Coordinates of C-alpha atoms and ligand atoms in Angstrom, one line a residue:
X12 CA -107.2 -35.5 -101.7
X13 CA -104.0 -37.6 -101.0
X14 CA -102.0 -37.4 -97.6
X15 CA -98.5 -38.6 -97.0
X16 CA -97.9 -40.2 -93.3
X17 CA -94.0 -40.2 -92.8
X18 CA -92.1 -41.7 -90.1
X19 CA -91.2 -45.6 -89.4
X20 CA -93.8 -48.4 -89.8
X21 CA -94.9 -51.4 -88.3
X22 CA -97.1 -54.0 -90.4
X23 CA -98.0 -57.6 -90.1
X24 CA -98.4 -60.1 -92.7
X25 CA -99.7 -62.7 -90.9
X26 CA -100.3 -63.9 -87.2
X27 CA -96.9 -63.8 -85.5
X28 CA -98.3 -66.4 -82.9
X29 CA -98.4 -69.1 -85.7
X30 CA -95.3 -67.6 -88.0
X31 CA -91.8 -66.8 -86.4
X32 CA -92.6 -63.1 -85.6
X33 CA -89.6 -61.6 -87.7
X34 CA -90.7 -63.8 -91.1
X35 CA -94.7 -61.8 -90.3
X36 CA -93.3 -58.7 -89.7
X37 CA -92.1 -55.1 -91.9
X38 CA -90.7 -52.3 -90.3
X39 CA -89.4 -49.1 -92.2
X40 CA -87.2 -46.5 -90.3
X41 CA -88.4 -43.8 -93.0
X42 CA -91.2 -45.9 -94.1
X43 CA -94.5 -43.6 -96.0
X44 CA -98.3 -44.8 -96.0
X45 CA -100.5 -42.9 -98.6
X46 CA -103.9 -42.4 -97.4
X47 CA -106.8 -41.6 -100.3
X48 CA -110.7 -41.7 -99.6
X49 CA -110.2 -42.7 -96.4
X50 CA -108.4 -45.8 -97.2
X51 CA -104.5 -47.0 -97.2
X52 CA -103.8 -46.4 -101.0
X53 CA -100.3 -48.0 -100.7
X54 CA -97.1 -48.1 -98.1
X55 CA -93.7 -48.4 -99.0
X56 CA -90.8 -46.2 -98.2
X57 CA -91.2 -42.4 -97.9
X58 CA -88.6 -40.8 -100.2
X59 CA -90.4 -43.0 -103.0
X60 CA -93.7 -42.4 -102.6
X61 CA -93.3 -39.0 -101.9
X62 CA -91.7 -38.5 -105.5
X63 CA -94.7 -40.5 -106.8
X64 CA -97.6 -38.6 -105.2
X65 CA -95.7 -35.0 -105.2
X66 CA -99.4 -33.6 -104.7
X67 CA -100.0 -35.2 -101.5
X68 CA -100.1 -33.3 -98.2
X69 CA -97.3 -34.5 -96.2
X70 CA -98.1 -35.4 -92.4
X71 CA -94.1 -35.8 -91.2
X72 CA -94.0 -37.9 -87.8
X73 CA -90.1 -37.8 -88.0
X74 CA -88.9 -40.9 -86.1
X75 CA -92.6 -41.9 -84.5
X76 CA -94.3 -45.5 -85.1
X77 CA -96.7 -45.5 -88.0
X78 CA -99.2 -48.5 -87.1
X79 CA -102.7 -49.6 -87.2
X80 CA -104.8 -47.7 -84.7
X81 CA -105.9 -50.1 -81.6
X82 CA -108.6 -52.8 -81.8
X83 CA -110.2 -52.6 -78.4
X84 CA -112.4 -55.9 -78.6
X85 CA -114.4 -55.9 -75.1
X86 CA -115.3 -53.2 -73.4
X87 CA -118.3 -51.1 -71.6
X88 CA -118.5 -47.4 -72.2
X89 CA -121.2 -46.9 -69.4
X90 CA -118.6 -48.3 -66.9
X91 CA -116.4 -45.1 -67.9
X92 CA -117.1 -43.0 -64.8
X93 CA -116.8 -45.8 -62.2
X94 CA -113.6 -47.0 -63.8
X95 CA -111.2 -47.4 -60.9
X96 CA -113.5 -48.9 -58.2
X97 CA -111.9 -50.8 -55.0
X98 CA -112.2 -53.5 -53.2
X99 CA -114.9 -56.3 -54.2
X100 CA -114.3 -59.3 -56.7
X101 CA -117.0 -59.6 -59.6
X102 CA -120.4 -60.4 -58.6
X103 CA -120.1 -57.9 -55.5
X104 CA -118.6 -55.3 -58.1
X105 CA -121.6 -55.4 -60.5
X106 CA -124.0 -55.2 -57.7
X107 CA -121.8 -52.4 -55.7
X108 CA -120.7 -50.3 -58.5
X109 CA -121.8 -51.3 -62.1
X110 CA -125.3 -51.4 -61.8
X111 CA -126.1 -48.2 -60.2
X112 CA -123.9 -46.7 -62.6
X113 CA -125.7 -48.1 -65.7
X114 CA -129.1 -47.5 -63.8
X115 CA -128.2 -43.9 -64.5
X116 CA -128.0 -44.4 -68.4
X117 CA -132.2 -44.1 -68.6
X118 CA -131.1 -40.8 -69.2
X119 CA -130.3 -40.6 -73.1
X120 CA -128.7 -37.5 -71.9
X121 CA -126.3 -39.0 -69.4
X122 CA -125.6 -42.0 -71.8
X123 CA -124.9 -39.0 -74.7
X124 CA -122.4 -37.7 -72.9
X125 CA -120.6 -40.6 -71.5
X126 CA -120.8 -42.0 -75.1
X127 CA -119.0 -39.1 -76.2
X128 CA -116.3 -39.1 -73.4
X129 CA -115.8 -42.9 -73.9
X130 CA -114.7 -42.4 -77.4
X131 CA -112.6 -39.1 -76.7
X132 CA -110.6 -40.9 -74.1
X133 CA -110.3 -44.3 -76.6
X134 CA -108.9 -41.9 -79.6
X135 CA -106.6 -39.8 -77.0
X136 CA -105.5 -43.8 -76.3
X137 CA -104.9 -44.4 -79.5
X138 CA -108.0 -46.7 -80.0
X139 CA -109.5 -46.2 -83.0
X140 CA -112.3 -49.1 -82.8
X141 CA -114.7 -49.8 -79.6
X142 CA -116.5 -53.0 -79.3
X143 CA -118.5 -52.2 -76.0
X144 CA -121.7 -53.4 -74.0
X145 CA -124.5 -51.0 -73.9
X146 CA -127.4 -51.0 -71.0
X147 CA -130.5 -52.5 -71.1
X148 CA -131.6 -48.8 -72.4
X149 CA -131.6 -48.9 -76.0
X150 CA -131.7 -44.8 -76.4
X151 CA -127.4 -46.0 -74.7
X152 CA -127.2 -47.9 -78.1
X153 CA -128.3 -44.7 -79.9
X154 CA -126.2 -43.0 -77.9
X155 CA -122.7 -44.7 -78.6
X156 CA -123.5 -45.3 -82.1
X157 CA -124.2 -42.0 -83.0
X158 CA -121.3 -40.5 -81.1
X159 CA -119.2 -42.7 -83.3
X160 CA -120.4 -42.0 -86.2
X161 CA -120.1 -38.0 -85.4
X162 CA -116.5 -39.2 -85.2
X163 CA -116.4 -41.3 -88.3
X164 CA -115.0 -44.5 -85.7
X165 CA -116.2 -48.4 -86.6
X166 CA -117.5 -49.0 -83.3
X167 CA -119.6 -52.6 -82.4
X168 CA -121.8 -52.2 -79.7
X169 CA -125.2 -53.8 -78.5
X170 CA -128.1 -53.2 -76.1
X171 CA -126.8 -55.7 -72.9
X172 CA -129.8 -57.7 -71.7
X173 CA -130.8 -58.5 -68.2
X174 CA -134.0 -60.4 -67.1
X175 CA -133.0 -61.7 -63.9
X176 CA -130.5 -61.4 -60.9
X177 CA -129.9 -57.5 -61.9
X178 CA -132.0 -54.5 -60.3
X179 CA -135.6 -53.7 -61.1
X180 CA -134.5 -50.9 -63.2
X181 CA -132.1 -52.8 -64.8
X182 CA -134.3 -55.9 -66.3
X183 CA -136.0 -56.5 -69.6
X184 CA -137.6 -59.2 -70.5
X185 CA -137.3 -62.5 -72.7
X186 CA -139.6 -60.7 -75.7
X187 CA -138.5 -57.0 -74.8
X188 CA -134.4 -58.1 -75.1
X189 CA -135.8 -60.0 -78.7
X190 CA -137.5 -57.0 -79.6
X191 CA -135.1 -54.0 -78.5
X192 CA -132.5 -55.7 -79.9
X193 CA -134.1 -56.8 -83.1
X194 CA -135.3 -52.9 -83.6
X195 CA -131.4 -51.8 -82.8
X196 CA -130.1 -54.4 -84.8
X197 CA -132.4 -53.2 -88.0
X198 CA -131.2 -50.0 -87.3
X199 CA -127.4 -49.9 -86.7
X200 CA -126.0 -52.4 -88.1
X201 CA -124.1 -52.0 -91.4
X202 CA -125.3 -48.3 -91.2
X203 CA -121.9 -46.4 -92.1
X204 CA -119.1 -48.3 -90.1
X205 CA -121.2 -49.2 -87.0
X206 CA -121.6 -53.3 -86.3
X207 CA -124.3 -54.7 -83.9
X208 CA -123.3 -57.3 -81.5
X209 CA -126.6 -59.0 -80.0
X210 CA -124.8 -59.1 -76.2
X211 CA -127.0 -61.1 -73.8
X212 CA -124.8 -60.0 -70.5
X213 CA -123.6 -63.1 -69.0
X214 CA -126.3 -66.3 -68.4
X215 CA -126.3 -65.1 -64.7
X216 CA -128.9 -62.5 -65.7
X217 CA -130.3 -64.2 -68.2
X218 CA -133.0 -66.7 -68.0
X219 CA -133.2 -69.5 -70.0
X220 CA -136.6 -68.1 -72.4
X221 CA -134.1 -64.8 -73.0
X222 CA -130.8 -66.8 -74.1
X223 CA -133.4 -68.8 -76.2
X224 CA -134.9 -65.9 -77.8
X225 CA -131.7 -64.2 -78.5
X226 CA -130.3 -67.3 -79.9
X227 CA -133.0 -67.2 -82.1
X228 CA -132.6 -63.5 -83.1
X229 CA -129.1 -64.4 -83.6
X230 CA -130.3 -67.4 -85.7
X231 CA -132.5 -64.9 -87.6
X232 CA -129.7 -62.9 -88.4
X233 CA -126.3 -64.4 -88.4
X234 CA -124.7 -61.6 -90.1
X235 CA -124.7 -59.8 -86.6
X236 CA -122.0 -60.5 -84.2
X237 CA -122.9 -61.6 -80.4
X238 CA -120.6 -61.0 -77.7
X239 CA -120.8 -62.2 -73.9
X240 CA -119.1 -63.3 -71.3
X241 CA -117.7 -66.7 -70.5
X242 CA -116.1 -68.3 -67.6
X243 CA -114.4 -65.1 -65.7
X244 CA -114.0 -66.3 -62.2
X245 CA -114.7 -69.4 -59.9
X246 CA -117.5 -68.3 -57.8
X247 CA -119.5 -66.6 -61.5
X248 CA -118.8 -70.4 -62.6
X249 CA -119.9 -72.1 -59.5
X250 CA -123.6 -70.3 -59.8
X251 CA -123.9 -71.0 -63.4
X252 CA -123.6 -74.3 -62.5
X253 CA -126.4 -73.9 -60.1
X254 CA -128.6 -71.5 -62.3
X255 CA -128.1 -74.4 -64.9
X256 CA -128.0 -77.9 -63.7
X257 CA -128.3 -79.4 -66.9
X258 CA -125.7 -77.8 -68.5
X259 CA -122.6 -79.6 -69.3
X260 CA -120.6 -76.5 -68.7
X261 CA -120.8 -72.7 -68.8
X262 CA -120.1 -72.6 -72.6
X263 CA -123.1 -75.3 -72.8
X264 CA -125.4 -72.4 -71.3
X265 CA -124.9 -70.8 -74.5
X266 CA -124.7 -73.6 -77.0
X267 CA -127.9 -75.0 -76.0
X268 CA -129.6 -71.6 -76.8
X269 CA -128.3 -71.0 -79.7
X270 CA -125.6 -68.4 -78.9
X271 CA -122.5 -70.4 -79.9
X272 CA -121.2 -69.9 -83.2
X273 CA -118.3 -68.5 -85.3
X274 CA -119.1 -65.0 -85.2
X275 CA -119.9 -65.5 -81.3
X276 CA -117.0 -63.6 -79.2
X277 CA -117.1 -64.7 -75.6
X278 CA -114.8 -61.8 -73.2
X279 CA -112.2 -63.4 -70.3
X280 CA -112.6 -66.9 -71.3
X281 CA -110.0 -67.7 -68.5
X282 CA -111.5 -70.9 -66.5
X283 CA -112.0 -73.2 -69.4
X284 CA -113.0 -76.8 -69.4
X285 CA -111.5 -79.0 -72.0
X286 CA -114.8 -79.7 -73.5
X287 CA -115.1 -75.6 -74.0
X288 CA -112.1 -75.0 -75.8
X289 CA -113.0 -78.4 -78.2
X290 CA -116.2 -76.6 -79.1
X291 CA -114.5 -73.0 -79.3
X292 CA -112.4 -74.5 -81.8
X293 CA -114.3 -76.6 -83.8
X294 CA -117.0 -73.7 -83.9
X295 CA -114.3 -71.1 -84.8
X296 CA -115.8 -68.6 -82.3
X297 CA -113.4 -65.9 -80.7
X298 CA -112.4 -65.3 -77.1
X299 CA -110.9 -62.1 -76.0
X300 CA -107.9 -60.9 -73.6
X301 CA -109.4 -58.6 -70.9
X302 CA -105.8 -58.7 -68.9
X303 CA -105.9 -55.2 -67.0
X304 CA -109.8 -56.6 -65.9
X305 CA -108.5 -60.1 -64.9
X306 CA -105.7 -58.6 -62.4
X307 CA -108.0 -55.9 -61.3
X308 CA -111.2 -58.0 -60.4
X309 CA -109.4 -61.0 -59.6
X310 CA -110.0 -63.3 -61.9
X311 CA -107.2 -65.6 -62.6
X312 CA -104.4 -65.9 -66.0
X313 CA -105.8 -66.0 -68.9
X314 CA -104.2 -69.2 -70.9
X315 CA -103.1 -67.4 -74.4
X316 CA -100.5 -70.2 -75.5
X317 CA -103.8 -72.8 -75.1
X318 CA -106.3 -70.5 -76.7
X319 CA -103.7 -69.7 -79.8
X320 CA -102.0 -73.3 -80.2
X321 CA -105.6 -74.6 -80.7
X322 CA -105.7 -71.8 -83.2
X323 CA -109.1 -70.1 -81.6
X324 CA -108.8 -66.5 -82.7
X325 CA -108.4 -64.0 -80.0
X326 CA -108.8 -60.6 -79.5
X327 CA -107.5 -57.9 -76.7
X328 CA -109.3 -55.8 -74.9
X329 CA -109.5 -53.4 -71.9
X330 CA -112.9 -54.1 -70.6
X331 CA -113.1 -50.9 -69.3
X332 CA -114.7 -50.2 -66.3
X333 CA -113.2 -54.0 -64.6
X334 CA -110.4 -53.3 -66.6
X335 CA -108.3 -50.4 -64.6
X336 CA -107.1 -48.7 -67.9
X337 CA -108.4 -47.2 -71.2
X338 CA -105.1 -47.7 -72.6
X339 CA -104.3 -50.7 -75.1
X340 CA -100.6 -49.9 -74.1
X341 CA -100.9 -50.7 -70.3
X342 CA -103.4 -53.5 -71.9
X343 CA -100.6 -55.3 -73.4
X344 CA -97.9 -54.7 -70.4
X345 CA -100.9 -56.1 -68.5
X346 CA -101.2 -59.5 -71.0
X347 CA -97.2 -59.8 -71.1
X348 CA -97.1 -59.8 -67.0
X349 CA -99.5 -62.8 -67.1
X350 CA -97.8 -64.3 -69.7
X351 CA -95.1 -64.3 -67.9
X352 CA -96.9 -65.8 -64.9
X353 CA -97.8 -68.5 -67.2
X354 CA -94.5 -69.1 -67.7
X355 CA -94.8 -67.9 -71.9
X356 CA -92.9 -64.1 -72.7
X357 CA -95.4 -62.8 -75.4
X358 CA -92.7 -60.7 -78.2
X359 CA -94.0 -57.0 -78.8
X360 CA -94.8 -58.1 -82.2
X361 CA -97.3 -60.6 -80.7
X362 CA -98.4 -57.8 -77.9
X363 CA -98.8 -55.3 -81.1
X364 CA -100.8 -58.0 -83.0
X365 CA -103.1 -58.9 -80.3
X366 CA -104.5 -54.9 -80.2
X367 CA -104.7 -55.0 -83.9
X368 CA -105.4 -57.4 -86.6
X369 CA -105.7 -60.2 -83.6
X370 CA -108.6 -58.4 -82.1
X371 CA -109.8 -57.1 -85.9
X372 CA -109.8 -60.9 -86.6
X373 CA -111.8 -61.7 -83.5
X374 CA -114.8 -59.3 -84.8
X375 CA -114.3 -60.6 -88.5
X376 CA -112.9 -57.3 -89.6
X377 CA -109.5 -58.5 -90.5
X378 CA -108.0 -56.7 -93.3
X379 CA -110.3 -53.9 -92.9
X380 CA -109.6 -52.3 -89.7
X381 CA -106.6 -53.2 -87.2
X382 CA -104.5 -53.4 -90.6
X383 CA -101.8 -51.1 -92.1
X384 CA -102.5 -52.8 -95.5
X385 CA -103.4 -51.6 -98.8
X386 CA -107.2 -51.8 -98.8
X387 CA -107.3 -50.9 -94.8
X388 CA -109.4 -48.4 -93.7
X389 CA -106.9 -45.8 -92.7
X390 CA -107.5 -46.0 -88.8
X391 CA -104.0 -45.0 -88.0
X392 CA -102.3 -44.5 -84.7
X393 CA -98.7 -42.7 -84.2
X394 CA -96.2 -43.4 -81.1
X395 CA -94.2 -41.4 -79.7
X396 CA -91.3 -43.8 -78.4
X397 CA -89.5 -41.2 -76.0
X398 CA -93.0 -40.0 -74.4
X399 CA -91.5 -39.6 -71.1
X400 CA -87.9 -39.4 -70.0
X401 CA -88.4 -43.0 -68.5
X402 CA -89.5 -44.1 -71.1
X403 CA -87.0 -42.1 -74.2
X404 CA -83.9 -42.8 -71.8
X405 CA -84.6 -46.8 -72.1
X406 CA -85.5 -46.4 -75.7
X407 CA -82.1 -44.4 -76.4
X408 CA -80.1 -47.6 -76.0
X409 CA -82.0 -49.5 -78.0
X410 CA -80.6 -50.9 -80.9
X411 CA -83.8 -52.9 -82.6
X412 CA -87.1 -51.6 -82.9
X413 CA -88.4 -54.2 -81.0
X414 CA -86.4 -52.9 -78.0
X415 CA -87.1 -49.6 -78.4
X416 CA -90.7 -50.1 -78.8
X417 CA -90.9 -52.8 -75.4
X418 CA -90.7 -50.1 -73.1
X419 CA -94.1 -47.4 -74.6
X420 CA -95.6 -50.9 -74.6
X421 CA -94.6 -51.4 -71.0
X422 CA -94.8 -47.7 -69.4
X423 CA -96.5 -46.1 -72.2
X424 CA -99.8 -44.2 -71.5
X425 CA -101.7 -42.0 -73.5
X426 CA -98.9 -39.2 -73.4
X427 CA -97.3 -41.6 -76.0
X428 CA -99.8 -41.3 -78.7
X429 CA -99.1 -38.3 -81.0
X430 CA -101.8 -38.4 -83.2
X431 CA -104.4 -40.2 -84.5
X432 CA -105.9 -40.5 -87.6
X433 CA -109.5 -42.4 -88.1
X434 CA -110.7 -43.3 -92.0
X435 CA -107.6 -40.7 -92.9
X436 CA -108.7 -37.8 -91.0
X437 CA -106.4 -36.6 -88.4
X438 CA -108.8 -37.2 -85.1
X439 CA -106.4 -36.2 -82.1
X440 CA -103.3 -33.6 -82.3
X441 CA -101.4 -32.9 -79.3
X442 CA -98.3 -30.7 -79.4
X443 CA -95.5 -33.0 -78.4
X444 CA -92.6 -31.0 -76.8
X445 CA -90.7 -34.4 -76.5
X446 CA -87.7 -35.1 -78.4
X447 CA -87.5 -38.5 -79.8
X448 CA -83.8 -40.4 -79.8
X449 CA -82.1 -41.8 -82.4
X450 CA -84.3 -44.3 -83.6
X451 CA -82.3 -47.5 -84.9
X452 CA -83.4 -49.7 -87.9
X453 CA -85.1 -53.0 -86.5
Ligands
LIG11 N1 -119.6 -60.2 -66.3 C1 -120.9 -59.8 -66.4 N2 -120.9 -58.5 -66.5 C2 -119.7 -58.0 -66.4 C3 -119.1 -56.7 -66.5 O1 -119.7 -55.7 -66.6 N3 -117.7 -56.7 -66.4 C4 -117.0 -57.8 -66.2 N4 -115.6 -57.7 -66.1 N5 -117.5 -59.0 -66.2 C5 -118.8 -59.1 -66.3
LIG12 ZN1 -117.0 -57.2 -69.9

């Protein structure tokens, strides 16, 4: 069966950070994108592919935004209930609030439903794809893959490993992190559209014999991704340092264990020597943009005009529970105030890349997911650009798309997102009782 989204489009070309934004960009007013088998089967204007495909079912969105559903490259679904949590910076917010929470997930049942809620509020968001650190449980691996897959979402996840600094409860071991996540790996990944991330948590918790063995795991299986995190805030980096006196830097902690490479993505990123970025580049790994997380926790301005004029791919992410929103909307107003406190205005055709092909790129799933393209899995979100009357009375006098998509981006929330469609099936409907403007041609 072939379904007809209507209503205008936004697609990239190419990376708007490295092309002039306008020459990387098509928009359509009454653009169409056919949808067959779960894939985009071809885009182009409406009124013609309507007449070409006059037995599709016809999904009107009137003057809405067509684009690829959001690509949320960092996050933790077992940090969903604590979301929100006040007062400490992060070492004394893991110990005060995340690891009690997590502590709770060696309940499959508790991790089963939080899975479940995780990916409900991501798809009412507009997120189609999850990249998120498990626990040390692996039934909370289980439990976030299968919830995907009931909801036919790519999601890449991994069990988070822990064998020091972290609560009884909450530590493996060096051979029990190899072995759990060897098992989960075997299991998951490549089943259906789930990816396994080996995700040692930060070298913090890790001793030295568990980076080693997971480097080696990784070794063993480089098809798998492995994410971490790298270089959040000052007092984090001043006990690395400590924890590893030999290391030449944080990034070294992982490089001499094996858990540097090109399919490594390393979350905040923020507090980088030069030496970190040289081997970030030369290794082609990817970092990722945790913006509401930074602000929230305290952790300082991400660099993005460094990260993307050394060409180092990066992703964008809510690192939801530090991060303070589920939405990849407030996630890019986040990244375009700290851009603008680093003195660079990111365009919305950069802010829309980042949560799309920038962070599909970052996971090596560009072209596939993140992408209205032919050949794209047809993980689709729709905007309403009037979802609020702050919002449709800025958007009203709007005479390019650009400005009359800057302000959902801005004050947008879920309320904006219409619908949702994930490998072409229609995944969230809400009856929206806004009217939209007169929506100019970009
Ligand atoms: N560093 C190590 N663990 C975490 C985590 O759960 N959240 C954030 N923001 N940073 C971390
Ligand atoms: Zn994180």
């Amino acid at each position: 069966m072939k379904t007809l989204l209507l209503g205008q489009t936004l697609r990239f070309t190419n990376d708007p950070f490295h092309h002039a934004w306008d020459a990387v960009t098509r928009t359509d007013s009454a653009g169409g994108v056919l949808i067959e088998d779960g894939r985009i089967a071809a885009i182009g204007h409406g009124a013609d592919l309507k007449a070409a495909h006059p037995q599709a079912q016809v999904h009107d969105h009137g003057e809405a935004l067509v684009t690829a559903g959001f690509v949320d490259a960092h996050m933790h679904y077992p940090q969903t209930a604590m979301i929100a949590s006040w007062g400490k910076q992060l070492i004394d917010w893991l110990n005060t609030y995340t690891f009690p929470e997590e502590a709770k997930f060696a309940d499959p049942a508790y991790a089963a439903e939080v899975a479940g809620r995780t990916l409900d509020l991501a798809l009412a968001h507009g997120t189609t794809t999850l990249t998120s650190f498990c626990t040390i449980h692996p039934a909370s691996v289980d439990a976030v893959f299968e919830a995907a897959a009931r909801r036919g979402m790519a999601m890449v996840a991994g069990k988070t490993c822990m064998d020091r600094n972290a609560p009884d409860d909450l530590r493996d071991t060096a051979q029990g992190a190899y072995d759990d996540s060897k098992a989960l790996l075997d299991k998951w990944h490549g089943q259906g559209r789930a990816t396994y991330a080996i995700t040692p948590r930060f070298s913090p918790t890790s001793t030295p014999d568990q980076l080693h063995a997971l480097g080696a795991l990784w070794a063993e299986r480089p098809d798998a991704l492995m994410q971490t995190h790298l270089s959040e805030q000052h007092p984090e980096i001043a006990w690395v340092r400590d924890l590893f006196p030999d290391a030449r830097d944080y990034l070294d902690t992982y490089e001499a264990h094996g858990l540097l490479g090109e399919r490594g993505v390393y979350g905040h990123a923020i507090h980088l020597d030069p030496r970190e970025v040289d081997r970030l580049a030369e290794v082609g790994a990817a970092v990722v943009h945790c913006p509401t997380s930074n602000t929230f926790i305290g952790s300082g301005l991400f660099d993005m005009a460094a990260m993307k004029a050394r060409g180092i791919r990066t992703g964008l992410a809510t690192d939801t529970g530090g991060g303070s929103s589920f939405s990849m909307l407030r996630t890019m107003a986040a990244a375009y105030e700290i851009g603008q406190l680093r003195g660079t205005a990111l365009h919305p055709a950069q802010l829309m890349w980042l949560a799309t092909e920038g962070s599909a790129r970052a996971l090596h799933m560009g072209g596939q997911i993140g992408h209205l393209g032919v050949g794209a899995m047809a993980d689709i979100t729709v905007l309403d650009l009037a979802s609020t009357p702050a919002i449709g009375q800025r958007s009203a006098m709007a005479d390019t798309l650009w400005d009359a998509l800057f302000p959902t981006i801005m004050m947008g929330d879920d309320r904006a997102v219409k619908t949702v469609y994930v490998a072409g099936q229609q995944a969230v409907s809400k009856i929206n009782t806004q009217v939209s403007p007169a929506c100019p041609s970009p």
